[in-house]
Coordinates of C-alpha atoms and ligand atoms in Angstrom, one line a residue:
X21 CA -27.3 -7.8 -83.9
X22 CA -25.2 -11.1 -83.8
X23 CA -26.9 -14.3 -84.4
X24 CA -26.0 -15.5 -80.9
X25 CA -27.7 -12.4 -79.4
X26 CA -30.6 -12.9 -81.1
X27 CA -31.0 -16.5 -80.5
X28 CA -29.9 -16.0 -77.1
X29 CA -32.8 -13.0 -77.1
X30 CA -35.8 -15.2 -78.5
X31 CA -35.1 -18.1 -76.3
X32 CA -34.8 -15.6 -73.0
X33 CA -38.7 -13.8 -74.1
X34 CA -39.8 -17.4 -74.8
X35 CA -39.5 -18.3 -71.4
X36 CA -40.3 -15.6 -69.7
X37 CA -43.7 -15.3 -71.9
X38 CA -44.4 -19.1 -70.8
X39 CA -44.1 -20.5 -74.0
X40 CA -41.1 -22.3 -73.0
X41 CA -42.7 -24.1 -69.6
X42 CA -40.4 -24.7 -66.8
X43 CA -39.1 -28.1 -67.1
X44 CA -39.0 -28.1 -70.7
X45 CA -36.3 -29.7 -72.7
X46 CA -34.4 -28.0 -75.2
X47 CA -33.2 -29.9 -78.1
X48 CA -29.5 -30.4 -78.1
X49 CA -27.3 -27.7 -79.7
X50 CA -26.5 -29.7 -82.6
X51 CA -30.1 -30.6 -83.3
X52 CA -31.1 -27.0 -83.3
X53 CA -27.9 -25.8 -85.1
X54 CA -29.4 -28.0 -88.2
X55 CA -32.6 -26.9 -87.5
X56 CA -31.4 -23.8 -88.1
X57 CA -28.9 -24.1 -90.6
X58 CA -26.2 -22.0 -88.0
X59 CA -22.8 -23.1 -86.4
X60 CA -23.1 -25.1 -83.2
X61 CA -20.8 -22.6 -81.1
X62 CA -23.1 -20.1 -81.6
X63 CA -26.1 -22.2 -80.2
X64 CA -23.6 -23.2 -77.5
X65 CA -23.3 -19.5 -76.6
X66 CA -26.5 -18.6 -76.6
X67 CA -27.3 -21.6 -74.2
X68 CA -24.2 -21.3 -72.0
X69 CA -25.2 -17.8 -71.7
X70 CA -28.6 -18.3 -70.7
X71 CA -27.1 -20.9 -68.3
X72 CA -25.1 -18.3 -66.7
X73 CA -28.0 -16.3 -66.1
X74 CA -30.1 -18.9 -64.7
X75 CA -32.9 -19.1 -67.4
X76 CA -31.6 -22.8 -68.0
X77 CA -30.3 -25.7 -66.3
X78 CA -28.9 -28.6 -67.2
X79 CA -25.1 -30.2 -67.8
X80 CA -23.9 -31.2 -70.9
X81 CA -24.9 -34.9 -72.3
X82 CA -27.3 -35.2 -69.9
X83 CA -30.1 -32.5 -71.9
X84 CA -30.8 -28.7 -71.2
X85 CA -33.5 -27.5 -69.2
X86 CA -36.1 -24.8 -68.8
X87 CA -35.0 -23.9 -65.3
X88 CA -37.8 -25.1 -62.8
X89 CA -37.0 -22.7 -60.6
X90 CA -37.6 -19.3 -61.9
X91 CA -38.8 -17.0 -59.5
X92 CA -42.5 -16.4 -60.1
X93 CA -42.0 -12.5 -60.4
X94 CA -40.3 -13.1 -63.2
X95 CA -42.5 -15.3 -65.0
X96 CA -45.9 -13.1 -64.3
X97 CA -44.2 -10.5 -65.4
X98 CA -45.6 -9.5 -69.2
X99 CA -42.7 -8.9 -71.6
X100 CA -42.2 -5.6 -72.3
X101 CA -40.5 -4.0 -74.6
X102 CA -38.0 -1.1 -73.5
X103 CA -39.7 1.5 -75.5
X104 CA -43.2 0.5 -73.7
X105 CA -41.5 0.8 -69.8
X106 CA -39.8 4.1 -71.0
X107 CA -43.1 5.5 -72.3
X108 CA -45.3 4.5 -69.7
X109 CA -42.9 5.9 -66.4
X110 CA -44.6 9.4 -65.2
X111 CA -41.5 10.7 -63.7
X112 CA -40.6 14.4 -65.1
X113 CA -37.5 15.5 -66.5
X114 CA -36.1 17.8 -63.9
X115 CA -36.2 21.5 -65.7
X116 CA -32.2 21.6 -66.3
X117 CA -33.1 17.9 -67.7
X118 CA -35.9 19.1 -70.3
X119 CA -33.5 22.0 -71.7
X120 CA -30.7 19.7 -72.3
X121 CA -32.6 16.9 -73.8
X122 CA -34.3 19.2 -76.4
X123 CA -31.2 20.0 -77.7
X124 CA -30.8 19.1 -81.4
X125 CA -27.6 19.3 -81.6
X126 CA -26.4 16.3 -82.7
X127 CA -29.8 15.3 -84.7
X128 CA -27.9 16.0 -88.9
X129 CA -24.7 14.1 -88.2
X130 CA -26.1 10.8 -88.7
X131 CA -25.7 10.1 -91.9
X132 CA -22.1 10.7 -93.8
X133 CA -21.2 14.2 -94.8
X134 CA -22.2 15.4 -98.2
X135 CA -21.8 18.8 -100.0
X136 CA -22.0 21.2 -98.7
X137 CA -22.1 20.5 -94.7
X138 CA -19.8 22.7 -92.6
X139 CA -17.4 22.4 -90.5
X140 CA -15.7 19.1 -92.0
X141 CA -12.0 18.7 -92.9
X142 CA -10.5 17.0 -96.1
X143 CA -10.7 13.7 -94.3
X144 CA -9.6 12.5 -97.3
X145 CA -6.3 14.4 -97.1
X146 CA -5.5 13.1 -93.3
X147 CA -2.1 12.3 -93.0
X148 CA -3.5 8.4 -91.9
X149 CA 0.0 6.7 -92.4
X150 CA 1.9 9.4 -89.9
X151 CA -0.8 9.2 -87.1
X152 CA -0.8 5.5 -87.5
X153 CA 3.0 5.4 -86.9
X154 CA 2.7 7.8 -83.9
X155 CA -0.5 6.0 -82.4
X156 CA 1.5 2.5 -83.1
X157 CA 5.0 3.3 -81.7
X158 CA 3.2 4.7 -78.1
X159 CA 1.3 1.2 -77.9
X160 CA 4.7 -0.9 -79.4
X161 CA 6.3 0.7 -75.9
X162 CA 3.4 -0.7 -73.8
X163 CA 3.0 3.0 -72.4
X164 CA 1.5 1.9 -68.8
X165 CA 2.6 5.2 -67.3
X166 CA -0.2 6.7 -69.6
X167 CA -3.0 4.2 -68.7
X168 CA -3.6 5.0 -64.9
X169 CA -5.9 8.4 -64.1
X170 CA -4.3 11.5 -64.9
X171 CA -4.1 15.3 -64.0
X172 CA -8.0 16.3 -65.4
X173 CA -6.0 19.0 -67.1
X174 CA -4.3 17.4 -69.6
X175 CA -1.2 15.6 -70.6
X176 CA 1.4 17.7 -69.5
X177 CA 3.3 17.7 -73.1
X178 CA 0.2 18.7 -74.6
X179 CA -0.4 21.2 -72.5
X180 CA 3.0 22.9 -73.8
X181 CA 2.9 22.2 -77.2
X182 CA -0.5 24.0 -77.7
X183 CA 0.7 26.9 -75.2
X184 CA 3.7 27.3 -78.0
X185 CA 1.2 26.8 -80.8
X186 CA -1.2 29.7 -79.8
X187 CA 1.5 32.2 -78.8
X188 CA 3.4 31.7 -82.1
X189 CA -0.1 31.5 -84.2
X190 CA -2.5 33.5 -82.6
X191 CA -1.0 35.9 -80.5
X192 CA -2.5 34.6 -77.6
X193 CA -0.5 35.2 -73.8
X194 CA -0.4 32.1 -71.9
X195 CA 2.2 29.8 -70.4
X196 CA 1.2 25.9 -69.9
X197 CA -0.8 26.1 -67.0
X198 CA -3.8 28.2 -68.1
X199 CA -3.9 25.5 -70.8
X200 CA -6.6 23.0 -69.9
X201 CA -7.5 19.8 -72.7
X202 CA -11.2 19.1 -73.4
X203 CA -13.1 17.0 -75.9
X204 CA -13.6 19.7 -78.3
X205 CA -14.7 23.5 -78.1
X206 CA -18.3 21.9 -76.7
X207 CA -17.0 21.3 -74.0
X208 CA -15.2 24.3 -73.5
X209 CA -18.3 26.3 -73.9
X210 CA -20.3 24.0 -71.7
X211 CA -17.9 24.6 -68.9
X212 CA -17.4 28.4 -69.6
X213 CA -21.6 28.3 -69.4
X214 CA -22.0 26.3 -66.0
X215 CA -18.4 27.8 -64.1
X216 CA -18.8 31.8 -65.1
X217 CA -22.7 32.2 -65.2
X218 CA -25.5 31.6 -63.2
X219 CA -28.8 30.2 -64.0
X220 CA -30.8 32.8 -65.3
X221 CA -27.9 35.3 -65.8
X222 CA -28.3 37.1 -69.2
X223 CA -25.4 36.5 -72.2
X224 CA -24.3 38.3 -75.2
X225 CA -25.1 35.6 -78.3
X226 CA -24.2 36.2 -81.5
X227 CA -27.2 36.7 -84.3
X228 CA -26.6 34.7 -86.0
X229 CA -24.5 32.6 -84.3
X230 CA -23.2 29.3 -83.5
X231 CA -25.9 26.9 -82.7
X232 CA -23.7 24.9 -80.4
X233 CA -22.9 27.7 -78.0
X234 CA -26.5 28.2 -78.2
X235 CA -27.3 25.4 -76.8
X236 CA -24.5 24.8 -73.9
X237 CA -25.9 28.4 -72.6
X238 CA -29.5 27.1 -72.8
X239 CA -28.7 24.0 -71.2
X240 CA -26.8 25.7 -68.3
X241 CA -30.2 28.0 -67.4
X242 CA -29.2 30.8 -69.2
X243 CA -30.6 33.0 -71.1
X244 CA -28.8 33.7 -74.6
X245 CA -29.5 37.5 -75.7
X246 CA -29.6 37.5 -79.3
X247 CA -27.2 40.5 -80.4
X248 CA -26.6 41.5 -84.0
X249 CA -23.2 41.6 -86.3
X250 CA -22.4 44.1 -88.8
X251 CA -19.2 44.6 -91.1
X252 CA -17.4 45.2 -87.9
X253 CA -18.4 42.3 -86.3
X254 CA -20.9 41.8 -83.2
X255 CA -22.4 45.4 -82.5
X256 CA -21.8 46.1 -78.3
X257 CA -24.2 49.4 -78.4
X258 CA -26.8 47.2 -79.1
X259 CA -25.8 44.7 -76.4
X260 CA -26.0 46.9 -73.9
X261 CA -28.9 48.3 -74.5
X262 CA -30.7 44.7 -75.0
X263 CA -29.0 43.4 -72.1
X264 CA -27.0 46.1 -70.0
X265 CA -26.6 43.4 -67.3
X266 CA -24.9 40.7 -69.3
X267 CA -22.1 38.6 -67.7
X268 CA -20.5 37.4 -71.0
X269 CA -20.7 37.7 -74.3
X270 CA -19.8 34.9 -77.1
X271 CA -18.1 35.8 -79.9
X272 CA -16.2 34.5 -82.9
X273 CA -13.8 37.5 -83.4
X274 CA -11.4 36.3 -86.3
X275 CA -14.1 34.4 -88.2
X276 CA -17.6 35.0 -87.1
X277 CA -19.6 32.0 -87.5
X278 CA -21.7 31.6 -89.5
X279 CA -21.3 35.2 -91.6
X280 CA -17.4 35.4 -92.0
X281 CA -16.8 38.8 -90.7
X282 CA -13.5 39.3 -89.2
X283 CA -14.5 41.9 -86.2
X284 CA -12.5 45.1 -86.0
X285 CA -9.6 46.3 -84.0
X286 CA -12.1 48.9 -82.7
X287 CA -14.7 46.6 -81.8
X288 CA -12.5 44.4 -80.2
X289 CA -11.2 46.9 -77.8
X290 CA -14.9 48.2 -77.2
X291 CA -15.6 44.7 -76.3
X292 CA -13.0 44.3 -74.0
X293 CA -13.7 48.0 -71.9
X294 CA -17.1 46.9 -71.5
X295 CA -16.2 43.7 -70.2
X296 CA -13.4 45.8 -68.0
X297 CA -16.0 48.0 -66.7
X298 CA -18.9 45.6 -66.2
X299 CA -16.6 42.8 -65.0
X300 CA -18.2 40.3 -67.3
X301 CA -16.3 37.4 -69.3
X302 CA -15.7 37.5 -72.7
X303 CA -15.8 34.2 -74.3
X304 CA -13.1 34.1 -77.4
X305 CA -14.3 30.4 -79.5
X306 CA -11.4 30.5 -82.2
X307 CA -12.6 27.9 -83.7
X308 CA -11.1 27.4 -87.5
X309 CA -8.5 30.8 -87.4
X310 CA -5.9 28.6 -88.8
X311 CA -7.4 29.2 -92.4
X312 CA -7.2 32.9 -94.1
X313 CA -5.8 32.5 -97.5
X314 CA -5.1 36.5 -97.9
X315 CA -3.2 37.6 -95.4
X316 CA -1.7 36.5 -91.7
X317 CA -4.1 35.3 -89.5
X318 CA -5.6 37.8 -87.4
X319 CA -4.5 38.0 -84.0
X320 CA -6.7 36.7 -81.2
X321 CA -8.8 39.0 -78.8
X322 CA -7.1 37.1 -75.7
X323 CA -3.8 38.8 -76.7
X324 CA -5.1 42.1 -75.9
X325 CA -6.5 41.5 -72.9
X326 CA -5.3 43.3 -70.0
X327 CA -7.8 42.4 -67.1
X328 CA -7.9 38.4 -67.3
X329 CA -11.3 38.7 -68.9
X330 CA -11.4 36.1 -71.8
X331 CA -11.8 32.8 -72.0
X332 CA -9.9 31.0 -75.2
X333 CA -10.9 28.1 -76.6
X334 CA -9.8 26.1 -79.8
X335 CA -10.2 22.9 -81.5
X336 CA -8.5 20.1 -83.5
X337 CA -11.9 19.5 -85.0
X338 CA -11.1 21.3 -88.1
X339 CA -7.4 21.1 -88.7
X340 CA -7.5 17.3 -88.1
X341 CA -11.1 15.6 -87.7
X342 CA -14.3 15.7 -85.4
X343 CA -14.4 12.8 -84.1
X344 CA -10.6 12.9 -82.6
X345 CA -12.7 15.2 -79.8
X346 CA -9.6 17.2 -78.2
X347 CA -9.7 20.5 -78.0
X348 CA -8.6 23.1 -75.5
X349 CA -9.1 26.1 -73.5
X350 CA -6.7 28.9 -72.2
X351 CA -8.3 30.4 -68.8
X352 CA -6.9 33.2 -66.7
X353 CA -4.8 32.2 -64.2
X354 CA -7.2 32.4 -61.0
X355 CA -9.6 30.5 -62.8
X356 CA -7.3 27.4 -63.7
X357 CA -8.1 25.3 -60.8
X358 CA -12.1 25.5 -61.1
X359 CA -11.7 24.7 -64.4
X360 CA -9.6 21.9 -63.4
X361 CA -12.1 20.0 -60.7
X362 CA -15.2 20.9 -62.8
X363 CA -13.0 18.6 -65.9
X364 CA -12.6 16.2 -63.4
X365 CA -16.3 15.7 -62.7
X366 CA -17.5 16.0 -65.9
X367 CA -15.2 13.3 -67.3
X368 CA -12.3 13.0 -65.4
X369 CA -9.9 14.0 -68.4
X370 CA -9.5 13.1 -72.2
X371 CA -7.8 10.0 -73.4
X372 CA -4.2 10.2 -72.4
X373 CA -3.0 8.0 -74.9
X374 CA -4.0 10.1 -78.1
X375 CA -3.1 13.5 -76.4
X376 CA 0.3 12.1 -76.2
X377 CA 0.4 11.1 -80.3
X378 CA -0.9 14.5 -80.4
X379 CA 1.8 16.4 -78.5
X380 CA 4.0 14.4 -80.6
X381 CA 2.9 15.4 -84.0
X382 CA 2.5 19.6 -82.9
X383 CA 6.2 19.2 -81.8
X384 CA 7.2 17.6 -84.7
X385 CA 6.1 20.0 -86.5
X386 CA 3.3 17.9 -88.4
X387 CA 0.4 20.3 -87.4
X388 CA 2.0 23.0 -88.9
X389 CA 2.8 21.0 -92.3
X390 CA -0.7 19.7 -92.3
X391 CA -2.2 23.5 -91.8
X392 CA -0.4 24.5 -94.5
X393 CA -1.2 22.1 -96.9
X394 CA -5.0 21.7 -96.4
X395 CA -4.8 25.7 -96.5
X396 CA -3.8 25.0 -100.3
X397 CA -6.2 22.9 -101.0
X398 CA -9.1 24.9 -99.2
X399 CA -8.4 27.5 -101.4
X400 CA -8.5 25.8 -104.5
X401 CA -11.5 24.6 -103.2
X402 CA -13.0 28.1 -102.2
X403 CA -11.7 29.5 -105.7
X404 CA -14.0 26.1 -107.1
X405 CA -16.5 26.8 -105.6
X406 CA -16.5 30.9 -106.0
X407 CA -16.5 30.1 -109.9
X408 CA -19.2 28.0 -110.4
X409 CA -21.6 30.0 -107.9
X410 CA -20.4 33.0 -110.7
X411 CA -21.2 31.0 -113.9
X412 CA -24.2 28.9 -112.4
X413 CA -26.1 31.3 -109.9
X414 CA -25.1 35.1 -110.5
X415 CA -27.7 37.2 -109.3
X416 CA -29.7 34.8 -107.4
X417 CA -26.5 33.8 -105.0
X418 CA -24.2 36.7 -103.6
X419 CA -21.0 36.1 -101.2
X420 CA -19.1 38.3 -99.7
X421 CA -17.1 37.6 -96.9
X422 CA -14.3 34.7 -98.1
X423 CA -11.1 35.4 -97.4
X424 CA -10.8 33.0 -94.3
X425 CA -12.4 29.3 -93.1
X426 CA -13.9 26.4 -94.5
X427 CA -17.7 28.1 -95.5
X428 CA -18.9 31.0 -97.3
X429 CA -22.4 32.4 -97.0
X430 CA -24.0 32.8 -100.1
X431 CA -26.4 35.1 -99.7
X432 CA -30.2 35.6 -101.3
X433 CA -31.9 38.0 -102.8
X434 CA -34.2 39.6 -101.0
X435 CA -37.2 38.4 -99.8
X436 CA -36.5 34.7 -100.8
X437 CA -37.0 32.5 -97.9
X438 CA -33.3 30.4 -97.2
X439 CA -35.7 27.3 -95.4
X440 CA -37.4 26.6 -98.1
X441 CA -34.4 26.4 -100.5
X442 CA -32.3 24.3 -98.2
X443 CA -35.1 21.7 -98.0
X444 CA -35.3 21.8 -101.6
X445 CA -31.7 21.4 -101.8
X446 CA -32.1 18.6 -99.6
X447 CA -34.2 16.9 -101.5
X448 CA -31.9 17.2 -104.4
X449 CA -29.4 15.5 -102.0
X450 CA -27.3 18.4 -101.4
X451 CA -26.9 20.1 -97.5
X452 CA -27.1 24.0 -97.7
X453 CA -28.5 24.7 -94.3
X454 CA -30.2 27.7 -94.2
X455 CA -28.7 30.8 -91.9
X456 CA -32.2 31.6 -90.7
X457 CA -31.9 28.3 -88.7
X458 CA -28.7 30.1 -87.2
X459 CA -31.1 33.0 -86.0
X460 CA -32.7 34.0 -82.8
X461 CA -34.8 37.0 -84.2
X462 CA -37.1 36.4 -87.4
X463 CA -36.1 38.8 -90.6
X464 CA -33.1 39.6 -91.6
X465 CA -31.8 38.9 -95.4
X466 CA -31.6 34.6 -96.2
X467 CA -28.5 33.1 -96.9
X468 CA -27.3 29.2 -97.1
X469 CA -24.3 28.2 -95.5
X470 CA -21.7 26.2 -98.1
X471 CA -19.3 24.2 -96.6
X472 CA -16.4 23.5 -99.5
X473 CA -12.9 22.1 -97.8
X474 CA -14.6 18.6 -97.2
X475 CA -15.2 18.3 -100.7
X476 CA -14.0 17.3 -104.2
X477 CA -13.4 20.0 -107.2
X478 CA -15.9 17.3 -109.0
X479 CA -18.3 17.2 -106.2
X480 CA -18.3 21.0 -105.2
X481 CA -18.9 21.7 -109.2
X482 CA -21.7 18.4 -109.0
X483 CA -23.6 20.4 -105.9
X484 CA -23.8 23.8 -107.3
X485 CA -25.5 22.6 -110.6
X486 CA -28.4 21.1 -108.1
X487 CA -28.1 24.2 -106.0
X488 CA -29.4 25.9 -109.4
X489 CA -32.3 23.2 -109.7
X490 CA -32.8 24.1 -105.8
X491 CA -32.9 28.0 -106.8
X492 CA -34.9 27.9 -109.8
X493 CA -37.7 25.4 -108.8
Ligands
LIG10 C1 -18.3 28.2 -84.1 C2 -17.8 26.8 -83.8 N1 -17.2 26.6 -82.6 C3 -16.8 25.4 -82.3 C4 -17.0 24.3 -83.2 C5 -16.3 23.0 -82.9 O1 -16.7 22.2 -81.9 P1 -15.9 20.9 -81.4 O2 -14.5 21.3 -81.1 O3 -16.7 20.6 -80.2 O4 -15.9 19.9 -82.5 C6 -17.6 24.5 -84.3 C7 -17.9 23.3 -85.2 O5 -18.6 23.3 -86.1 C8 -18.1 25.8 -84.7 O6 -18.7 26.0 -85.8

């Protein structure tokens, strides 16, 4: 906290505790600044500030006041700290409230990443001097036709450039106006939960599965069914018998988080009768597809829809960085407007200016450069990392899926218990979350989950040596 705000915060509790009576008079601001040993403008501030707000009176040369005329509320009133008023209000959570705010979403990003978190980009490899240009020439115009509210949708050039990107990339059949901007695949899912599904509708969930989607269905009153994935991806005979009445299903199709299977053709189409017949939605998260180092990417499952039943969503999260929080949706035609009004309440729209920087740098081509280049690197990376797990930890650590994303799974042997290794490996200072904490249903064989594209050949070969300590202890 700044020195004026702390200053300005021990003089506001001393008066309203009664230590500083009303009447009292402060010493001058220079006196006090000596006293001290700060600058005299901050004092000033503080005072000035307090002035503003009534707590003093006084002019200048003349001497500063303890204001005589506080209103007695507030001086009987004891000072109490935030934490103390927040603790002692009786007023419930209302029930959406209490499912939301258990969410622990966001509880592990506090601290910087560090081998091997998923989901993180070579931030290190961002193109910083190219988005710096972009973001600098928009502001150098004095872009006020980007400032005012805009169309909850997106900025219109956006909206075109990513239409172009999926249908060239993924496959995916869309023209501008099923494309609707969010801040990130969250919020696609937490709109897909609270538009398409009621509370206390049942959901197909991936197990395991993304943690995140998890929680936007949980949040939204409904009630995730936890349905497993074999080679072929997630297994519908099993949905429909768990949950016959379910009116979507969640699925990572051309990377399935966290495992790495790539569902099949056949699946896919199985998927999509059932959600023909049933007239259920089928929600397509695509979230890093841009990265398979064997072959073409695979195709989405939204280009093979025939009945408008999938939702598309995608992300800059991975191909640029987190924190830029765009990402986007593609929605069936009918279902563009809803969408629309719901973005507008939510948050009326994402920032216009960096959509526009955006737009610019996918139609310049930069995106696709960028992909390209970090797809290198990841799989130097990958090969890194696939070495030393051979050299250090054969036998104890198996992977199998790899040919796509930013993670592997390196799976245990059986019967050893994933939690209790990552928290060793955390206490060795490495991250290695554990799958079971990706899990609905107990059992199942432990695995950890190892991030590598974040992280350098040195560090990768660094992390797996304490993995070992982690795996032998
Ligand atoms: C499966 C999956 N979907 C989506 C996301 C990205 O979310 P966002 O775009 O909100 O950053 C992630 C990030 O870790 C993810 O693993």
């Amino acid at each position: 906290m700044s020195l004026y705000l702390q200053l300005y915060g021990q003089l506001r509790t001393a008066i309203l505790s009664g230590r500083l009576r009303p009447g009292a008079k402060l010493p001058s601001t220079r006196t006090l600044a000596e006293e001290l040993a700060i600058a005299r403008n901050t004092v000033m501030g503080a005072y000035e500030q307090l002035l503003a707000e009534g707590y003093l009176e006084g002019e200048t040369g003349s001497g500063t006041y303890v204001a005589r005329t506080l209103p007695d509320v507030v001086l009987a009133a004891p000072a109490v700290r935030l934490s103390a008023q927040v603790k002692s209000s009786t007023a419930p959570l209302s029930r959406r409230g209490q499912s939301l705010g258990r969410s622990r979403l966001g509880v592990r990003f506090s601290d910087p990443p560090k081998p091997f978190r998923p989901g993180i980009p070579a931030l290190d490899h961002f193109p910083f001097a190219l988005w710096s240009r972009l973001l600098a020439k928009y502001w150098r115009r004095e872009p006020a036709g980007l400032l005012p509210y805009t169309d909850p949708a997106g900025y219109q050039p956006l909206r075109q450039a990513i239409a172009q990107y999926v249908t060239a990339a993924r496959a995916v059949r869309c023209d501008p106006e099923q494309i609707l901007i969010v801040s990130g695949a969250q919020q696609a899912l937490d709109l897909a939960a609270r538009l398409l599904l009621d509370s206390g509708d049942e959901m197909w969930m991936e197990d395991p599965g993304y943690t995140g989607a998890r929680a936007a269905f949980i949040a939204a009153g409904v009630k995730p069914v936890p349905v497993p994935i074999d080679d072929d991806g997630l297994d519908i005979s099993i949905g429909e018998r768990l949950a016959p009445k379910a009116r979507l299903a969640y699925v990572t199709p051309s990377h399935q988080y966290p495992t790495g299977v790539v569902m099949s053709l056949s699946r896919r189409l199985e998927l999509l009768r059932w959600a023909e017949r049933r007239r259920s939605w089928i929600l397509e998260d695509d979230y890093d597809s841009e990265y398979r180092y064997a072959s073409r990417p695979v195709a989405s499952l939204q280009g093979l829809d025939k009945s408008g039943a999938v939702i598309y969503c995608g992300t800059f999260s991975k191909v640029l960085f987190p924190s830029l929080r765009l990402g986007y949706m593609v929605v069936p035609a009918r279902l563009v407007d809803a969408f629309r009004n719901a973005k507008a309440v939510v948050d009326r729209h994402c920032p216009t200016v960096e959509q526009a920087v955006l737009a610019e740098f996918i139609a310049e081509g930069h995106l696709a450069r960028h992909i390209r280049r970090m797809r290198m690197l990841y799989l130097e990376r990958k090969h890194v990392l696939l070495d030393c797990l051979r050299r250090e930890l054969a036998g104890a650590v198996e992977v199998r899926s790899h040919e796509a994303g930013m993670h592997v799974v390196g799976w245990l042997q059986k019967g050893s218990r994933d939690s209790v290794v990552s928290h060793r490996a955390q206490e060795l200072g490495i991250e290695a979350p554990a799958l079971t904490a990706y899990r609905d249903r107990p059992g199942g064989r432990g695995g950890l989950i190892l991030g590598y594209a974040a992280y350098s050949e040195q560090q990768i070969r660094e992390a797996v040596k304490r993995l070992a300590m982690a795996l032998d202890a």
